[in-house]
mmCIF file of N, CA and C and ligand atoms in Angstrom:
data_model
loop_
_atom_site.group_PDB
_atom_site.id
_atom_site.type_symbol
_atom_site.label_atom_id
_atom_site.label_comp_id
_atom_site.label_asym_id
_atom_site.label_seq_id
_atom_site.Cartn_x
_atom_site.Cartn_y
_atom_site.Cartn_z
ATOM 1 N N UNK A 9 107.431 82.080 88.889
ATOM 2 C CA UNK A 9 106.688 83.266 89.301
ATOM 3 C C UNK A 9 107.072 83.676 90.704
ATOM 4 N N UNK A 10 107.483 82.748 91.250
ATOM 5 C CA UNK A 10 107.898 83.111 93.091
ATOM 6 C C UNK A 10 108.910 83.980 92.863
ATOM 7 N N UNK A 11 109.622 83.903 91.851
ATOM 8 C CA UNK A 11 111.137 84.569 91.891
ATOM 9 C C UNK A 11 110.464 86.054 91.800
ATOM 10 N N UNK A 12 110.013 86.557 90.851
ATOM 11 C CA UNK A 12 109.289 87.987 90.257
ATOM 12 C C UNK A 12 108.345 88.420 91.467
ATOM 13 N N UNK A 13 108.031 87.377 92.392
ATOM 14 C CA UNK A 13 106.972 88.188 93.139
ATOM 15 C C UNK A 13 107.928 89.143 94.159
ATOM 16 N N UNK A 14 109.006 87.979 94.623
ATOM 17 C CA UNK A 14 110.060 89.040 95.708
ATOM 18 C C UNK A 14 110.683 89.923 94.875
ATOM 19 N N UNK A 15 111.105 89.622 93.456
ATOM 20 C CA UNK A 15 111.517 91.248 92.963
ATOM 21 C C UNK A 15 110.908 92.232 93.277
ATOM 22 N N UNK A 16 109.405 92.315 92.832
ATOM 23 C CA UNK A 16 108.875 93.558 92.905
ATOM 24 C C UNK A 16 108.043 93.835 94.624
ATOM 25 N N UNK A 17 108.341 92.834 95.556
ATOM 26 C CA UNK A 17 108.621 93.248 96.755
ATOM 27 C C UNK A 17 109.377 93.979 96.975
ATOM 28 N N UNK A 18 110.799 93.244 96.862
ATOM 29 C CA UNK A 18 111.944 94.223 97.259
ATOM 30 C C UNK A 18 111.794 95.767 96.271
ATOM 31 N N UNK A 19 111.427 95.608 95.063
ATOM 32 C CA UNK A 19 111.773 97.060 94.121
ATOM 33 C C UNK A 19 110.403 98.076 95.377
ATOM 34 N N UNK A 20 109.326 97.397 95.729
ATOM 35 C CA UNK A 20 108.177 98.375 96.576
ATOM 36 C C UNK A 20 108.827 98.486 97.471
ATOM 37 N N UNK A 21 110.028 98.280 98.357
ATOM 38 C CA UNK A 21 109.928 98.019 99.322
ATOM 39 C C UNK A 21 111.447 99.338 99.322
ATOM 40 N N UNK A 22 112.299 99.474 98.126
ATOM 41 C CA UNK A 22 113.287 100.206 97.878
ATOM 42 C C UNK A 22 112.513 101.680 97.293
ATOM 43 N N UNK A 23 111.923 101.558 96.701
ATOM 44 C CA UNK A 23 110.828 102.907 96.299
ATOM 45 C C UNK A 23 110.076 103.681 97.228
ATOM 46 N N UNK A 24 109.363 102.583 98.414
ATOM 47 C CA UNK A 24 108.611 102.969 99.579
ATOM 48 C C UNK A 24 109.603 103.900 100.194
ATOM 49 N N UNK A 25 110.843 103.027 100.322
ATOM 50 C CA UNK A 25 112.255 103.780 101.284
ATOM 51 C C UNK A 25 112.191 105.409 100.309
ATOM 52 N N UNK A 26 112.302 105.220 99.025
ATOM 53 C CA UNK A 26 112.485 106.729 98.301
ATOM 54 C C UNK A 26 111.563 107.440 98.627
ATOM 55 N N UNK A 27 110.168 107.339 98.310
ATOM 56 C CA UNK A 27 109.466 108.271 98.889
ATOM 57 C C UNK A 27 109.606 108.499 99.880
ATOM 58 N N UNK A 28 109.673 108.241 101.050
ATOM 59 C CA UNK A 28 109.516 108.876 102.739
ATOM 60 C C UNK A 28 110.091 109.349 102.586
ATOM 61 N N UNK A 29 111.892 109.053 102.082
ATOM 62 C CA UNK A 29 112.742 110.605 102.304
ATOM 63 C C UNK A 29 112.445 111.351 101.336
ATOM 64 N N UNK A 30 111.269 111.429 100.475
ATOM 65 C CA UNK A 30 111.187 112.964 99.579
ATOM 66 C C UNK A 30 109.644 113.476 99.759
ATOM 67 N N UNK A 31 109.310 112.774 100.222
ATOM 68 C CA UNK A 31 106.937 113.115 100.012
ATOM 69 C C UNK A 31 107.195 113.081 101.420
ATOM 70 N N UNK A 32 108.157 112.958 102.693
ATOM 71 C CA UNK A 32 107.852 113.315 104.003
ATOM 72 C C UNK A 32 107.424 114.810 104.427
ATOM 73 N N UNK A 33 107.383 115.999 103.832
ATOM 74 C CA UNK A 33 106.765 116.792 103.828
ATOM 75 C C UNK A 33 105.386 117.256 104.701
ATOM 76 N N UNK A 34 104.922 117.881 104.071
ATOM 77 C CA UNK A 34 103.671 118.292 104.441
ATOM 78 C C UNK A 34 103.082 117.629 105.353
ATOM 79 N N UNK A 35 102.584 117.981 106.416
ATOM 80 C CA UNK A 35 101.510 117.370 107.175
ATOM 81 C C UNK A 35 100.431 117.558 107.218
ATOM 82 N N UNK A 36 100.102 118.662 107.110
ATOM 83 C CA UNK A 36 99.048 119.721 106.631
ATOM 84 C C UNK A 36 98.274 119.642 105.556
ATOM 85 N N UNK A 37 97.247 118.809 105.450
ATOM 86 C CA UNK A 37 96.427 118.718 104.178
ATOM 87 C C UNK A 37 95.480 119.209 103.825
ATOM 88 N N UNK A 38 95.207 120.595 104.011
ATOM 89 C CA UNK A 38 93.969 121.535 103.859
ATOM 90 C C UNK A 38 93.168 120.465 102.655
ATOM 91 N N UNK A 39 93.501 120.236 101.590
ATOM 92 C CA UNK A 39 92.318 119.421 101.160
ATOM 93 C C UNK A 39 92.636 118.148 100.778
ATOM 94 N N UNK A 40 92.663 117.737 101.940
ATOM 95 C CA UNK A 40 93.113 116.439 101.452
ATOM 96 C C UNK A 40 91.568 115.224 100.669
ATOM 97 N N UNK A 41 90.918 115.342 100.443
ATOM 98 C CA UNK A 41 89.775 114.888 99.766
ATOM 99 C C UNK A 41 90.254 114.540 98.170
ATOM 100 N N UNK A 42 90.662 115.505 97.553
ATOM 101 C CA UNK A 42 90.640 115.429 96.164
ATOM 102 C C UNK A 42 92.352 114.953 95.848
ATOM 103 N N UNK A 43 92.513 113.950 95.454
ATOM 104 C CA UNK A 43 94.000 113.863 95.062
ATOM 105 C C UNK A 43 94.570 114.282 93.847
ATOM 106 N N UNK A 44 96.067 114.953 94.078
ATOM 107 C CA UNK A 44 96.981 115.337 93.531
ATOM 108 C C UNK A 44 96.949 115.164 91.908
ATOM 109 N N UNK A 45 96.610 115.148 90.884
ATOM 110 C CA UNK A 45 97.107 114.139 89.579
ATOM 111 C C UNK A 45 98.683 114.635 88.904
ATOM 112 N N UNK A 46 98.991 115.637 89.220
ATOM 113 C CA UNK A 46 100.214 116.086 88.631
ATOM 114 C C UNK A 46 101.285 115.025 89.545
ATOM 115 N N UNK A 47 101.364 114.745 91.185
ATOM 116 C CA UNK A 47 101.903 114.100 92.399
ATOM 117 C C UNK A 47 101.799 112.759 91.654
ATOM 118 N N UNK A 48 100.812 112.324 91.418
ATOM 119 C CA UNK A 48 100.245 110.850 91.169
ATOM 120 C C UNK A 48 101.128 110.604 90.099
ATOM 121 N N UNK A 49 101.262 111.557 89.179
ATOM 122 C CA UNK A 49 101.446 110.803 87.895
ATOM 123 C C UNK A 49 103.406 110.397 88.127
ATOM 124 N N UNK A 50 103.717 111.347 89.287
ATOM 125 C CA UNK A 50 105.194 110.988 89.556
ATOM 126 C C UNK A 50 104.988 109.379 89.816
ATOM 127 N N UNK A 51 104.493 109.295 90.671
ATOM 128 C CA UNK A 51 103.751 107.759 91.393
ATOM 129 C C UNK A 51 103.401 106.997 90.495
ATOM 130 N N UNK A 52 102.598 107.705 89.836
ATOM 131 C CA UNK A 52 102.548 106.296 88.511
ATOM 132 C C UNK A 52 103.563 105.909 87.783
ATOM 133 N N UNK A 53 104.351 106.826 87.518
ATOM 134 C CA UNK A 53 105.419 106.662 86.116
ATOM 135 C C UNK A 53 106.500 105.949 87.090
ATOM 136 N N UNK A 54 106.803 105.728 88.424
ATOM 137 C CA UNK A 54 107.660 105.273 89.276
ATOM 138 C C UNK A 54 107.059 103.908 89.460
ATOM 139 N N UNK A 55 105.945 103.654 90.052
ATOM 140 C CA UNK A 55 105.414 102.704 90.317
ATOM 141 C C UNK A 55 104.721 101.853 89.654
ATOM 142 N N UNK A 56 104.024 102.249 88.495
ATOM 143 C CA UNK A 56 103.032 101.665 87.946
ATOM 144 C C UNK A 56 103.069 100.905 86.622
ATOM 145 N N UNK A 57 103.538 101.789 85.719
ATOM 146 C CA UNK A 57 103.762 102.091 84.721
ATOM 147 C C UNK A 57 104.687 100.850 84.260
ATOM 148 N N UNK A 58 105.277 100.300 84.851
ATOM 149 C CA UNK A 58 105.759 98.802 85.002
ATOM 150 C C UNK A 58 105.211 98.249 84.567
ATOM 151 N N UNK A 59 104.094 98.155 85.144
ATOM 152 C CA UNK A 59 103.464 96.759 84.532
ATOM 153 C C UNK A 59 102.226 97.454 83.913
ATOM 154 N N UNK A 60 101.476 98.781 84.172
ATOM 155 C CA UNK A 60 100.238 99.615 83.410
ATOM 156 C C UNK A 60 100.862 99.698 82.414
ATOM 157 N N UNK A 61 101.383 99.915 82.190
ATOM 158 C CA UNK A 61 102.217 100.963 80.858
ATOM 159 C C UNK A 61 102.452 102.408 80.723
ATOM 160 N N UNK A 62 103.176 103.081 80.325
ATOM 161 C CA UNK A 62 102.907 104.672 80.862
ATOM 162 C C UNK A 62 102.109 105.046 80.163
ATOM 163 N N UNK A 63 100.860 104.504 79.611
ATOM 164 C CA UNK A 63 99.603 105.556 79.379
ATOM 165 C C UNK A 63 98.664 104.779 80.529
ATOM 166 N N UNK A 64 99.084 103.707 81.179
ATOM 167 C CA UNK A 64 98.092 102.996 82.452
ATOM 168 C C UNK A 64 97.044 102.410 80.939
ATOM 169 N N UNK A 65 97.367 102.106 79.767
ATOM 170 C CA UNK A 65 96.998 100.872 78.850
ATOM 171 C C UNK A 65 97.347 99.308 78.757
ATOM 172 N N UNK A 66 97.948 99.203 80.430
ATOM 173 C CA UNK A 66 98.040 97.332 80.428
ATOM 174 C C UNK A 66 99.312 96.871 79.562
ATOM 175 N N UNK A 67 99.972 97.727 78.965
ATOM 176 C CA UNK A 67 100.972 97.038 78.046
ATOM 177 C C UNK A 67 102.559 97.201 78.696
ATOM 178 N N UNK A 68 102.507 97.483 80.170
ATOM 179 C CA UNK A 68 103.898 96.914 80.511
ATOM 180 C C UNK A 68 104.524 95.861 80.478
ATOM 181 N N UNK A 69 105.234 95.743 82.063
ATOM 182 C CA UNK A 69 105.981 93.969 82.529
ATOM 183 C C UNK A 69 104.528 92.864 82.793
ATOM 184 N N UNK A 70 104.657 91.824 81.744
ATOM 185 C CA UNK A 70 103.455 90.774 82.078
ATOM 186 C C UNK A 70 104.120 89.795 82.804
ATOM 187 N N UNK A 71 103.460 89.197 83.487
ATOM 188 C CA UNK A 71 103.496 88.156 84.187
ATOM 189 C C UNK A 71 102.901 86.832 83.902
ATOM 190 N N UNK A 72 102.801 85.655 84.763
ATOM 191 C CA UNK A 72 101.799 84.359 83.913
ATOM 192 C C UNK A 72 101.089 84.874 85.179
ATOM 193 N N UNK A 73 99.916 84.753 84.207
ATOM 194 C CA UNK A 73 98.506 84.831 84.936
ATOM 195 C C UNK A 73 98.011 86.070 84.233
ATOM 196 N N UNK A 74 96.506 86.621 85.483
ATOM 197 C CA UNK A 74 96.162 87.958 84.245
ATOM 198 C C UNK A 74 97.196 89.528 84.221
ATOM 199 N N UNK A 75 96.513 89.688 83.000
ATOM 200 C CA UNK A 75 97.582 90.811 82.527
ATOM 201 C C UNK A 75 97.105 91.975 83.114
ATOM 202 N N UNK A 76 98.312 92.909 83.298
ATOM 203 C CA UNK A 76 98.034 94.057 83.939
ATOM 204 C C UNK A 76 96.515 95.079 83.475
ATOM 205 N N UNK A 77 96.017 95.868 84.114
ATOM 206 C CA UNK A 77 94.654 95.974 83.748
ATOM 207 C C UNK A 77 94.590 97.180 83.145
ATOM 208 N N UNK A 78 94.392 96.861 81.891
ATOM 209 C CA UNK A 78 93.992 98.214 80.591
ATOM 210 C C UNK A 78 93.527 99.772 81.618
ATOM 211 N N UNK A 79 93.925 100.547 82.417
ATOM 212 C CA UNK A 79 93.097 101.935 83.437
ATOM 213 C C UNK A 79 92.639 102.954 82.574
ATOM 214 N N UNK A 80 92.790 102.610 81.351
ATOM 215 C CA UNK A 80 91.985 103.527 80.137
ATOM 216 C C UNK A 80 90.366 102.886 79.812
ATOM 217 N N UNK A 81 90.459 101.496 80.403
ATOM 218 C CA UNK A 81 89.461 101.162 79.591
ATOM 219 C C UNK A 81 87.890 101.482 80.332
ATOM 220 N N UNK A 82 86.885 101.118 79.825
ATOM 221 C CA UNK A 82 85.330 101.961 80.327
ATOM 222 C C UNK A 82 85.388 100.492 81.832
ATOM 223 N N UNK A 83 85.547 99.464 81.661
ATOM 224 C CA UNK A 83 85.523 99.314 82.987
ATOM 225 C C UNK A 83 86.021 99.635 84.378
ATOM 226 N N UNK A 84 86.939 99.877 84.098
ATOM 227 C CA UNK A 84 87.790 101.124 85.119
ATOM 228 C C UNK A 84 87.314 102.093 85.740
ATOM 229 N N UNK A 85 86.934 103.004 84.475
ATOM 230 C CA UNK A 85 86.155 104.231 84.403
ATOM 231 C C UNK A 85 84.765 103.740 85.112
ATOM 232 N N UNK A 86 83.965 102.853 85.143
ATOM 233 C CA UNK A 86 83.207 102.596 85.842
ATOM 234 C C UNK A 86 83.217 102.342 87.175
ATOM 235 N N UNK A 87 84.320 101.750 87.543
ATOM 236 C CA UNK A 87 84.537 101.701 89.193
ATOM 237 C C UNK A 87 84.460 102.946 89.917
ATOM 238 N N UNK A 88 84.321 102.358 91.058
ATOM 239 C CA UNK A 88 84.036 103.469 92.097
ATOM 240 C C UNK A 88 85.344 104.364 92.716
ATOM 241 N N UNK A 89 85.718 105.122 93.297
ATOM 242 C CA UNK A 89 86.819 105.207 94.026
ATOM 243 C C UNK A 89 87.415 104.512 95.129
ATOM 244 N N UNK A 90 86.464 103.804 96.008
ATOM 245 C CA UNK A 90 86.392 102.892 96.689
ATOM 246 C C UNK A 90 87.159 101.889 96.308
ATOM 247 N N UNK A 91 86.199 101.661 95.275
ATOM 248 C CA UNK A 91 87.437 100.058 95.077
ATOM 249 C C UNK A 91 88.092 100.369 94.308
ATOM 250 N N UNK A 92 88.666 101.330 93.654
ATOM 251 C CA UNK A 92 90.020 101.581 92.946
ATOM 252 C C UNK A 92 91.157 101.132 93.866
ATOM 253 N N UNK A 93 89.912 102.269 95.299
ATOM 254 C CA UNK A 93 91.352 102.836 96.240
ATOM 255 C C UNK A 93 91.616 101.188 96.920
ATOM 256 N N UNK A 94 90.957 100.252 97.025
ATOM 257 C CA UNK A 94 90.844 98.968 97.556
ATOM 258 C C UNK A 94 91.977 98.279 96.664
ATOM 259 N N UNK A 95 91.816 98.232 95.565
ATOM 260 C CA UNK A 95 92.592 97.004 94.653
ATOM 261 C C UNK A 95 94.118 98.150 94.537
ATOM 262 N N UNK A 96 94.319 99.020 95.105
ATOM 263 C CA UNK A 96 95.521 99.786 95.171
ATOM 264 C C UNK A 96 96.575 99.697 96.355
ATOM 265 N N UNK A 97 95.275 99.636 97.236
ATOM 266 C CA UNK A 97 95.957 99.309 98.410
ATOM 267 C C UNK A 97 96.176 97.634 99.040
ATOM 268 N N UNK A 98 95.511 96.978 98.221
ATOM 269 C CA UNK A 98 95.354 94.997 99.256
ATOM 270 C C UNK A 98 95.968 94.733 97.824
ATOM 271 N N UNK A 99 96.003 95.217 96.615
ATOM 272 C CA UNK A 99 96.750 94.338 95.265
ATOM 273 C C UNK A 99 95.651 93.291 94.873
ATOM 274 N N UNK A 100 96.155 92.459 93.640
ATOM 275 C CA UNK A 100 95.662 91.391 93.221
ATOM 276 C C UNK A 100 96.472 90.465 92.769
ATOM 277 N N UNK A 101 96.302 89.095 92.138
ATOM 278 C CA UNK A 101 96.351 88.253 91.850
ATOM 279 C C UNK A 101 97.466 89.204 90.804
ATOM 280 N N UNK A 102 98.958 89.051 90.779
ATOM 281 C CA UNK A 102 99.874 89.561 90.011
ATOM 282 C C UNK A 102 100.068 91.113 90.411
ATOM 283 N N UNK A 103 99.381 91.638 91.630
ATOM 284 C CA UNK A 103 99.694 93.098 91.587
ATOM 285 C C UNK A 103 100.160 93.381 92.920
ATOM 286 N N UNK A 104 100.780 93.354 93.043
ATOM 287 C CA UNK A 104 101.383 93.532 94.794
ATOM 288 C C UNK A 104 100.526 95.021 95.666
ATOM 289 N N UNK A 105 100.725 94.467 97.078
ATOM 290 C CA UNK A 105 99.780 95.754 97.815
ATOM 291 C C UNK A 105 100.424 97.159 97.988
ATOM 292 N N UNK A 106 99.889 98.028 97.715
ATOM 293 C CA UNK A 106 100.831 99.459 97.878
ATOM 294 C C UNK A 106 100.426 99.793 99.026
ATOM 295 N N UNK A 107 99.583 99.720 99.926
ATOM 296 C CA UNK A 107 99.099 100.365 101.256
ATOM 297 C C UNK A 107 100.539 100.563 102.278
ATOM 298 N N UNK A 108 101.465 99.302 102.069
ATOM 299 C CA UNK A 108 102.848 99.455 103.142
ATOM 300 C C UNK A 108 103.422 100.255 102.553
ATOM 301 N N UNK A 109 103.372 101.097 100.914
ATOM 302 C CA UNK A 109 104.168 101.951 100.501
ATOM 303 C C UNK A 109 103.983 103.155 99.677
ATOM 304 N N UNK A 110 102.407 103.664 99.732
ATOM 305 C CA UNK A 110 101.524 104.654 99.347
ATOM 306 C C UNK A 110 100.864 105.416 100.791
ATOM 307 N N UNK A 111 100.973 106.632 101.361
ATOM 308 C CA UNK A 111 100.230 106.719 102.190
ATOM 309 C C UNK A 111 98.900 106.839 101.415
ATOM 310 N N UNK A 112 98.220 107.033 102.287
ATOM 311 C CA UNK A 112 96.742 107.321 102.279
ATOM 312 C C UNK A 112 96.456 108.791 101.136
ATOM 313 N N UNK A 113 97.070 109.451 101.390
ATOM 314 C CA UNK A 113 97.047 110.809 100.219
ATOM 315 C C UNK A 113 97.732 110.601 99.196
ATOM 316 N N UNK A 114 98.806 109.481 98.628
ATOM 317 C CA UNK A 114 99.687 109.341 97.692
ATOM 318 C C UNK A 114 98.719 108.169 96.930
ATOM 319 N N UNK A 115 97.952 107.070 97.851
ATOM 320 C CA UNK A 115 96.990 106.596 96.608
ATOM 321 C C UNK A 115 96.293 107.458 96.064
ATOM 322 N N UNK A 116 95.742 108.453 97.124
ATOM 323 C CA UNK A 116 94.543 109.411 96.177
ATOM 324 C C UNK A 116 95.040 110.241 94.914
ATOM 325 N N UNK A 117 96.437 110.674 95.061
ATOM 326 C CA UNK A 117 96.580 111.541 93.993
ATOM 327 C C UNK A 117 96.902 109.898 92.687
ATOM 328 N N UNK A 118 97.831 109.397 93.188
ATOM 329 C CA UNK A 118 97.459 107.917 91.871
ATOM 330 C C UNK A 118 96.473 108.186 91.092
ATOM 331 N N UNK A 119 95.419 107.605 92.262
ATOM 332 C CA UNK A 119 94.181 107.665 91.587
ATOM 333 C C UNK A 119 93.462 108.957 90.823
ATOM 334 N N UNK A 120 93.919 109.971 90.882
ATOM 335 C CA UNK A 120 93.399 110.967 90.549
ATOM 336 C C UNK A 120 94.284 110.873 89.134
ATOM 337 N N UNK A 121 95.144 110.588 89.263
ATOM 338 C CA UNK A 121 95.852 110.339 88.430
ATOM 339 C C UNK A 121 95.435 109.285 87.217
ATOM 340 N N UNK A 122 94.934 108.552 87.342
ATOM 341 C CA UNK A 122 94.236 107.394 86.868
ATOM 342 C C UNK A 122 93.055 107.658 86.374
ATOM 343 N N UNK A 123 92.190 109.076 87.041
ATOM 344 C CA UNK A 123 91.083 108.548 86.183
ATOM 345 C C UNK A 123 91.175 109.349 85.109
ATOM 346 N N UNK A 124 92.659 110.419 85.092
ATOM 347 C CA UNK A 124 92.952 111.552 83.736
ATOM 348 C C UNK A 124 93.160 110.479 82.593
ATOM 349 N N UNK A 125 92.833 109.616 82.728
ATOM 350 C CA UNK A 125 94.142 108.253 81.568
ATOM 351 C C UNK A 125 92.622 108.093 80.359
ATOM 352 N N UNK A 126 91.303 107.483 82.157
ATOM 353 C CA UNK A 126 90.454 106.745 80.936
ATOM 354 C C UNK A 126 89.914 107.799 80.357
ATOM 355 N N UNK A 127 89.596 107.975 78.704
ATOM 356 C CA UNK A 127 89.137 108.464 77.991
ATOM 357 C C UNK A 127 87.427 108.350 77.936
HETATM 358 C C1 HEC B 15 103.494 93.790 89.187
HETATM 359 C C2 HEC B 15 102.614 94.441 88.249
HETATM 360 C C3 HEC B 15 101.724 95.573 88.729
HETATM 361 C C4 HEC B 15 102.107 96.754 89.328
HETATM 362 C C5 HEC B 15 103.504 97.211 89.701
HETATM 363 C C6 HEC B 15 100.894 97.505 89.528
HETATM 364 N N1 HEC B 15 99.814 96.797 89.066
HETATM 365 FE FE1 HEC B 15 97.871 97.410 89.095
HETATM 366 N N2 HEC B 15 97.287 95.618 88.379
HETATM 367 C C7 HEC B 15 98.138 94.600 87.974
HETATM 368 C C8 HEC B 15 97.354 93.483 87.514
HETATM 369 C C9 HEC B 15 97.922 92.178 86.983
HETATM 370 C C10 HEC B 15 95.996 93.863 87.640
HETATM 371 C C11 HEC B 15 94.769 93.069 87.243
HETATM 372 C C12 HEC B 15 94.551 91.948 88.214
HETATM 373 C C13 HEC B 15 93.299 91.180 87.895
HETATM 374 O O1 HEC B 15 92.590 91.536 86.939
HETATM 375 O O2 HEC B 15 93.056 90.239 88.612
HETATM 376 C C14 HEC B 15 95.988 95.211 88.188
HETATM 377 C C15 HEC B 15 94.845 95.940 88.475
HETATM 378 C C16 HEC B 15 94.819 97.255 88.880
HETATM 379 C C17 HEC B 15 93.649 98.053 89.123
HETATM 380 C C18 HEC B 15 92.219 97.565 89.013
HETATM 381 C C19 HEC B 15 91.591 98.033 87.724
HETATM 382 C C20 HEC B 15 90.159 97.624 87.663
HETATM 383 O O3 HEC B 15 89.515 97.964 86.657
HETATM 384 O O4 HEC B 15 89.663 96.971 88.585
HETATM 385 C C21 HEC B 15 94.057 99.292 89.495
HETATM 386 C C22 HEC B 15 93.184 100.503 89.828
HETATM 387 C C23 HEC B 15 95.489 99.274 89.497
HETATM 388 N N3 HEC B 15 95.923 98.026 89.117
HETATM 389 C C24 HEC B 15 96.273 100.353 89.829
HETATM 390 C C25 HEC B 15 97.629 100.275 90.035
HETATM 391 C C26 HEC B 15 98.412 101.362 90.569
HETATM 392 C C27 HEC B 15 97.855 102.734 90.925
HETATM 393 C C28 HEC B 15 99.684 100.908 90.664
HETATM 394 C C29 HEC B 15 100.890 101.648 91.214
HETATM 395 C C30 HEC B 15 100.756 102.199 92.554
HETATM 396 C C31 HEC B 15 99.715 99.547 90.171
HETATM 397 N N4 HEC B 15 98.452 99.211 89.800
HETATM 398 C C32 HEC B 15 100.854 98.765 90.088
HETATM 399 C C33 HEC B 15 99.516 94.619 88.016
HETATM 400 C C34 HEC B 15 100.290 95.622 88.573
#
């Protein structure tokens, strides 16, 4: 498992590099409150979708230990934005941290992105 954890270091860490030179843009966030989901879903299908799956149904790259987390399912949908935006940005146990490679407006559209998934 040590080996897979620096992969997908280095792959966040080569992706992080892609975005800045293309989402360096805008500075200007007239609303920055509500995030992006059309933005996000670039972000997801780049980032996520790995191990979410591209419907964010848990059925990507597994790992040993727990499996990536179903973002369709009603517990999800029950969380807050808070701690979405928390377990997005610090990671978990198999999920590496995006905060060194999401700004602050690129989790939100994710997440906005995320909550179009749960049904
Ligand atoms: C290396 C695999 C991996 C990648 C890449 C990954 N995740 Fe995860 N994610 C996980 C795992 C595994 C869990 C569940 C951990 C647990 O239950 O302890 C999880 C949990 C979550 C949760 C918590 C769901 C809940 O109900 O609490 C959210 C939200 C989430 N991921 C969003 C994202 C987003 C957004 C991205 C892309 C920016 C992402 N993940 C990339 C593996 C990954």
């Amino acid at each position: 498992m040590g080996k897979r954890w620096l992969f997908w270091i280095a792959t966040a860490a080569c992706v992080g590099g892609v975005f800045f030179g293309v989402t360096g843009e805008g500075q200007a966030e007239p609303k920055a409150e509500r995030g992006d989901a059309a933005r996000g879903k670039t972000l997801f299908a780049r980032n996520c979708a790995g191990c979410h799956g591209p419907e964010g149904g848990g059925d990507g790259y597994r790992l040993l230990g727990p499996d990536p987390a179903n973002l369709t399912s009603p517990s999800t949908r029950q969380k807050s934005d808070a701690e979405l935006l928390k377990t997005i940005h610090d990671g978990k146990p198999n999920m590496p941290a995006w905060k060194g490679n999401l700004s602050e407006k690129q989790s939100r559209d994710v997440l906005a992105y995320v909550r179009t998934l749960a049904k």
